[in-house]
mmCIF file of C-alpha atoms in Angstrom:
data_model
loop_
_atom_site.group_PDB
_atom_site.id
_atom_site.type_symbol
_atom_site.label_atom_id
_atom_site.label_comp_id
_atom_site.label_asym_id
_atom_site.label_seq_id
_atom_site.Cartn_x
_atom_site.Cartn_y
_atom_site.Cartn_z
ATOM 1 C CA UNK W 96 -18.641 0.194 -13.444
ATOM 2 C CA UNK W 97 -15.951 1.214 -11.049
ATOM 3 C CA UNK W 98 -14.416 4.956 -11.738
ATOM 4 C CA UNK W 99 -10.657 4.533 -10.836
ATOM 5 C CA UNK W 100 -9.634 8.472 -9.853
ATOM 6 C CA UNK W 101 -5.784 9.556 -9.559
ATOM 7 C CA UNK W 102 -5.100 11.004 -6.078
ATOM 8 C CA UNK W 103 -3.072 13.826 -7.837
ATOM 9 C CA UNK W 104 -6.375 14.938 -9.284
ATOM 10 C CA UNK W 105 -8.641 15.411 -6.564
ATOM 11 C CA UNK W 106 -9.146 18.567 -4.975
ATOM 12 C CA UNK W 107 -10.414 19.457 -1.193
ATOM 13 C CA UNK W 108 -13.984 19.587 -2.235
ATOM 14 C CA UNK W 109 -14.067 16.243 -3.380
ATOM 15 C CA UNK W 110 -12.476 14.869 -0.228
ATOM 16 C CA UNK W 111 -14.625 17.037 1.536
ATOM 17 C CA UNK W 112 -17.986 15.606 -0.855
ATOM 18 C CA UNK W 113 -16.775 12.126 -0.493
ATOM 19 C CA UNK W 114 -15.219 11.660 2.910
ATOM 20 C CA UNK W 115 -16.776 14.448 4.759
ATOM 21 C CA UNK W 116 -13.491 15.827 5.049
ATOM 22 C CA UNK W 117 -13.457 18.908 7.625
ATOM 23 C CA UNK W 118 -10.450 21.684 8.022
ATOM 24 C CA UNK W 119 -10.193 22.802 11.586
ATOM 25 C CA UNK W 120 -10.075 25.980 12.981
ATOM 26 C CA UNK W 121 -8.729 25.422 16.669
ATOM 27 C CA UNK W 122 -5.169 26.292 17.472
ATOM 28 C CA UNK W 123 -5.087 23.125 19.829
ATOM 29 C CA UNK W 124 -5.801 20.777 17.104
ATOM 30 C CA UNK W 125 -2.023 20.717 15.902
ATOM 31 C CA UNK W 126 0.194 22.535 18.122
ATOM 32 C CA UNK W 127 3.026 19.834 16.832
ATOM 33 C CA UNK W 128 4.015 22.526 13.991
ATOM 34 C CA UNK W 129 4.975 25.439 16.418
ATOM 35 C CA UNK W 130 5.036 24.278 20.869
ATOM 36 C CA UNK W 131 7.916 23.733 22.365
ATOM 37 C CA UNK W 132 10.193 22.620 19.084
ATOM 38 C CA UNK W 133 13.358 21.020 20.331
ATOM 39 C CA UNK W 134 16.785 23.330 19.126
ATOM 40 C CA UNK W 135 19.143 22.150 16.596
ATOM 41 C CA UNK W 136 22.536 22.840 16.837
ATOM 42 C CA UNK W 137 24.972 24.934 15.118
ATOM 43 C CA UNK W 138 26.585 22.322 12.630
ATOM 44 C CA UNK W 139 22.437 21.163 11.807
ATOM 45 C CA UNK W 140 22.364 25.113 10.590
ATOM 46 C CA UNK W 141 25.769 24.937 8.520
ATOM 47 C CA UNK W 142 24.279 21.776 7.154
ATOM 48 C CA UNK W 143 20.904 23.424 6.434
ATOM 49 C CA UNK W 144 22.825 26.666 5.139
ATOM 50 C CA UNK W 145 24.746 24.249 2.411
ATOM 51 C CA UNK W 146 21.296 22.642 1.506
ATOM 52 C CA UNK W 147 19.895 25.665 0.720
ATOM 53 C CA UNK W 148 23.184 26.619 -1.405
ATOM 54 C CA UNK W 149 22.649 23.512 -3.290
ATOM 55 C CA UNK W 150 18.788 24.079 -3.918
ATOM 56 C CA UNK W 151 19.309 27.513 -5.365
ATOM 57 C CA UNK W 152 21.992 26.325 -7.557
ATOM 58 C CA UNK W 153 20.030 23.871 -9.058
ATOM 59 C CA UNK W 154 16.994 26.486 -9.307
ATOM 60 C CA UNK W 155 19.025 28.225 -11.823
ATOM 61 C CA UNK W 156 19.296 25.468 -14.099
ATOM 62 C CA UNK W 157 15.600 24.115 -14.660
ATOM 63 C CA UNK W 158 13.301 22.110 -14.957
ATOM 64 C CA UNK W 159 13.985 20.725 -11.261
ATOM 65 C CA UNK W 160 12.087 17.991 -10.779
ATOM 66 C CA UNK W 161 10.579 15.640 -7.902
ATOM 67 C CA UNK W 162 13.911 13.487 -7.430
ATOM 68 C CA UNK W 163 15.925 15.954 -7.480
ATOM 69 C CA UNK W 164 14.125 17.873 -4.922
ATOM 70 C CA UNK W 165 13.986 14.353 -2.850
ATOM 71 C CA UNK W 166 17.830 14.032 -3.379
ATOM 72 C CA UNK W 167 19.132 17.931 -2.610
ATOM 73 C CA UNK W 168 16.617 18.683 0.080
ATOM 74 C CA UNK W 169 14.338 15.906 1.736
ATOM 75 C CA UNK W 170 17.144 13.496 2.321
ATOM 76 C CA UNK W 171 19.100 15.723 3.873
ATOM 77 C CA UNK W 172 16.454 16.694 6.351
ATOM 78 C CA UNK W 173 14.741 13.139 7.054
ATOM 79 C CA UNK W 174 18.355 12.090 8.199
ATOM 80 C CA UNK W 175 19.145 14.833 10.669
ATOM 81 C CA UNK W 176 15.743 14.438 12.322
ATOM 82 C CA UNK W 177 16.357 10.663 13.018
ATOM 83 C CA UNK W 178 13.613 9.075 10.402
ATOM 84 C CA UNK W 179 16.602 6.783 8.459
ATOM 85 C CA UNK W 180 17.199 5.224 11.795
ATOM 86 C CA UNK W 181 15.549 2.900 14.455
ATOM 87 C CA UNK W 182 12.189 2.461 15.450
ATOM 88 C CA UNK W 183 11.372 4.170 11.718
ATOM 89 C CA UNK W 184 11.115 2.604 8.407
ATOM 90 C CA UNK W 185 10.703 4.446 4.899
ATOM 91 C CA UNK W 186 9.073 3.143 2.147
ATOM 92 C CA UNK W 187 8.838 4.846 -1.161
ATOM 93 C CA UNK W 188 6.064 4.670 -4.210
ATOM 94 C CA UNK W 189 4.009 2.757 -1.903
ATOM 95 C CA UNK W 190 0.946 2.129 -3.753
ATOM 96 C CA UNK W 191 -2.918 2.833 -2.077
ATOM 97 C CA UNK W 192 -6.255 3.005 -3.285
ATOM 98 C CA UNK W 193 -9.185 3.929 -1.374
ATOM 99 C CA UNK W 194 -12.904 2.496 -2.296
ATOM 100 C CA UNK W 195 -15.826 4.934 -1.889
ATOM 101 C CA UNK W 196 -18.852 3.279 -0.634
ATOM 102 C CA UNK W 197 -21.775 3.197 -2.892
ATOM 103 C CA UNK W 198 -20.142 5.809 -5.001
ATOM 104 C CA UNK W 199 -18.380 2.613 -7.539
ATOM 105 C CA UNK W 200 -15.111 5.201 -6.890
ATOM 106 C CA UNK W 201 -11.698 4.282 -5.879
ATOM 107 C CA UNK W 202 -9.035 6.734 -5.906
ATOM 108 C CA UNK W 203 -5.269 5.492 -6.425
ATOM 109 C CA UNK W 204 -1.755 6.962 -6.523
ATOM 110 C CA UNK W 205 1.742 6.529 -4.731
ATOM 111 C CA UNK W 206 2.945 7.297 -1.987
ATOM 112 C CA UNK W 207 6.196 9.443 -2.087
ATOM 113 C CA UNK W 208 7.515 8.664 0.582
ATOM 114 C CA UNK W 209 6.044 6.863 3.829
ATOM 115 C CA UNK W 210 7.571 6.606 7.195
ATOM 116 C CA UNK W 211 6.463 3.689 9.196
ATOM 117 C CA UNK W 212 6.893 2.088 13.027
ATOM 118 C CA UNK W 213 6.589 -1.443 12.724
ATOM 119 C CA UNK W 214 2.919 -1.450 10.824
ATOM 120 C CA UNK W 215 1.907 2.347 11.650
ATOM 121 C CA UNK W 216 2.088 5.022 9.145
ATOM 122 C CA UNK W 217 3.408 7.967 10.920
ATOM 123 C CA UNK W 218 4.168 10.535 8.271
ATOM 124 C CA UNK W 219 3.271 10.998 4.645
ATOM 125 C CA UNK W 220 5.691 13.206 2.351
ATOM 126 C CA UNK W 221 4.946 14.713 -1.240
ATOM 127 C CA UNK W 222 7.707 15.874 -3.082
ATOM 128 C CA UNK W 223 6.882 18.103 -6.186
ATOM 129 C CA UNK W 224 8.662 19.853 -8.881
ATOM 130 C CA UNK W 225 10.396 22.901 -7.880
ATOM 131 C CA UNK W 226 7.376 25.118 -9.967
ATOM 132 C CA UNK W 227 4.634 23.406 -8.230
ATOM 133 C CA UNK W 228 1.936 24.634 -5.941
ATOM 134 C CA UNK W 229 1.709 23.169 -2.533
ATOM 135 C CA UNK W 230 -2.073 24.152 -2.869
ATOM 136 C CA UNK W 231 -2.063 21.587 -5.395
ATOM 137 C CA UNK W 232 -0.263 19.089 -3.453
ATOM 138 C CA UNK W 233 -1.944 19.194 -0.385
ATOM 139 C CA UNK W 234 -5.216 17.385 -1.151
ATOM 140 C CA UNK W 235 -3.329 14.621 -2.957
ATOM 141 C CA UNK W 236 -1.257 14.385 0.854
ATOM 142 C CA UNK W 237 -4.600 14.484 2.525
ATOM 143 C CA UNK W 238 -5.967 11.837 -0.322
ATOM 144 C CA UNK W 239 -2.640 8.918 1.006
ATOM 145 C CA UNK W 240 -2.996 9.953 4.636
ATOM 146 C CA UNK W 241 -7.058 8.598 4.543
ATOM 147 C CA UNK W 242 -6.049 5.408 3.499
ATOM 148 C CA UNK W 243 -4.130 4.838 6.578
ATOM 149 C CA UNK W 244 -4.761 1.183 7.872
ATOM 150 C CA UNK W 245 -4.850 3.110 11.125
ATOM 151 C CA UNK W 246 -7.251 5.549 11.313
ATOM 152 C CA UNK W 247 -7.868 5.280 14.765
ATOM 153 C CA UNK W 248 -4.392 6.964 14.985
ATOM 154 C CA UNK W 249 -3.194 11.042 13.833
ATOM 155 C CA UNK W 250 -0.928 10.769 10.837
ATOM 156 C CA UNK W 251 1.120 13.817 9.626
ATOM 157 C CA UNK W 252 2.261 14.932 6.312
ATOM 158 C CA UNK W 253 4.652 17.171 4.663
ATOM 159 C CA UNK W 254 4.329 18.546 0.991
ATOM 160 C CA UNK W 255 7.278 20.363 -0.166
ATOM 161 C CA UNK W 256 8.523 21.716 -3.387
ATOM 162 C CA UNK W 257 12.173 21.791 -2.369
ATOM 163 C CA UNK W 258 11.818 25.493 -2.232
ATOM 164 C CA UNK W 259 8.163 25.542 0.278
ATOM 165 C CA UNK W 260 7.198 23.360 3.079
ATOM 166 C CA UNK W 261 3.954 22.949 4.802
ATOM 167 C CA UNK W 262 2.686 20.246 7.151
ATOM 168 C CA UNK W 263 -0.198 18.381 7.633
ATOM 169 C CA UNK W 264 -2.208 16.547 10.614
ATOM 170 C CA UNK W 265 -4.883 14.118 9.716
ATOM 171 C CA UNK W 266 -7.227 12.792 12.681
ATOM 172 C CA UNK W 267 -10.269 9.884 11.535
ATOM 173 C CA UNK W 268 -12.401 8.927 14.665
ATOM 174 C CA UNK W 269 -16.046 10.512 14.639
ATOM 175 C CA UNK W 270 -15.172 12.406 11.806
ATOM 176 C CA UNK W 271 -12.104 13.233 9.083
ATOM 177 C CA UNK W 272 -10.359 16.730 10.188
ATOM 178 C CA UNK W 273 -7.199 18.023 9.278
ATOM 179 C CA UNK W 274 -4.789 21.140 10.220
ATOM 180 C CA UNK W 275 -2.587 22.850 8.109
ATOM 181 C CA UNK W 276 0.647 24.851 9.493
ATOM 182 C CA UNK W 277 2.304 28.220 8.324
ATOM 183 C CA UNK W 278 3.871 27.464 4.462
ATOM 184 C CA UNK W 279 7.842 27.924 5.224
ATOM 185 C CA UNK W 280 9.929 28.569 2.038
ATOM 186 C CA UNK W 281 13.531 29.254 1.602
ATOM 187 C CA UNK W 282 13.178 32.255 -0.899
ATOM 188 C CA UNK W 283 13.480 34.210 2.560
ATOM 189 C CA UNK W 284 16.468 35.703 3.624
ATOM 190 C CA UNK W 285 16.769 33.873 6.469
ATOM 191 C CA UNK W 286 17.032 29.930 5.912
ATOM 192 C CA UNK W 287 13.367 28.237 7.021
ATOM 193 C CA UNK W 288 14.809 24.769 6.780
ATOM 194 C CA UNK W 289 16.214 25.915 10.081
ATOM 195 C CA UNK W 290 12.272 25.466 11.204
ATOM 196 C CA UNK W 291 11.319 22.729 8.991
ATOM 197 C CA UNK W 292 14.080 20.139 10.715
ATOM 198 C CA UNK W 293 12.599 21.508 14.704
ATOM 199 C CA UNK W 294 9.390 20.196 13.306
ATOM 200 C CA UNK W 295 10.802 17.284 11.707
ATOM 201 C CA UNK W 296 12.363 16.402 14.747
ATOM 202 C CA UNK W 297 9.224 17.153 17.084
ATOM 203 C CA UNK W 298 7.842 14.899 15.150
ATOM 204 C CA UNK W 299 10.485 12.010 15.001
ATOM 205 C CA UNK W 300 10.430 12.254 19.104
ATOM 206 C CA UNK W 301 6.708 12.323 19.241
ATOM 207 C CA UNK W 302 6.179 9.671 16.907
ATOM 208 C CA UNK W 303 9.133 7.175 18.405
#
């Protein structure tokens, strides 16, 4: 009998058990997060300065939950760095399920949201509730990005909160490693979405 397992409920050591999933420890594995991160400009940072106003508002008022987070924050951002327009696509809830061999497993969920050129899948984003921890989210990321159709390519992914951030590259050839960058998070002073669109939009050039 086939177990069907939701992707929100695995953990790392199952991906790790089942898919010999490996965390890398080399600096050069994903320098995408941090080298040479294009500027933005000053009206980007007024933008990103009002998004953050409008995040904390709503924080004050909860439960904030996924679609907000998508509508307040993650919009915002995914236009600015170029991902609503041409050669990108976005689809959302798109819906995956990876089979396990000889383990009579399959693990299922939806994708939040998916960016896509022509057939690739480029970048995988998980929105949570404003109270949730990213080190809960980031295994169900991982769990979408290895059922990319094309593993012979890196895919990158993005968890956020609304409130934290932290990215993700994926690479399947001889063997299933991933890379984690710093968490950024807006309860700073300073406003980290400032960061989040450079990488964003690293990404959107690198990926184009």
């Amino acid at each position: 009998m086939i177990q069907v397992i939701q992707a929100q409920n695995v953990g790392l050591a199952y991906l790790e058990e089942r898919f010999g999933l490996r965390q890398s420890e080399s600096e050069d594995f994903f320098p995408e997060w941090f080298d040479s991160l294009p500027e933005i400009t000053d009206l980007e940072k007024q933008y990103l300065d009002r998004v953050k106003t409008n995040f904390l508002r709503l924080v004050k008022r909860p439960p904030i939950l996924e679609n907000a987070v998508k509508m307040v924050v993650l919009s915002p951002l995914l236009d600015l760095a170029g991902f609503y327009r041409e050669p990108f696509l976005l689809a959302t809830e798109e819906s995956i399920e990876i089979a396990i061999e000889d383990k009579d497993e399959i693990v299922r969920g939806r994708i939040d949201v998916l960016v896509i050129q022509e057939q690739l899948w480029l970048l995988v984003i998980e929105s949570k509730r404003a109270s949730f921890s990213l080190l809960e989210a980031i295994p169900q990321a991982i769990a979408y990005m290895l059922a990319n159709p094309y593993p012979e390519k890196p895919i990158f992914g993005c968890v956020t909160s609304g409130e934290d951030f932290q990215f993700i590259k994926l690479i399947q050839q001889d063997k299933s490693e991933y890379a984690l960058s710093d968490k950024f998070t807006l309860s700073k002073r300073e406003n980290e979405l400032y960061q989040v669109l450079r990488i964003l939009k690293k990404l959107s050039q690198i990926l184009s």
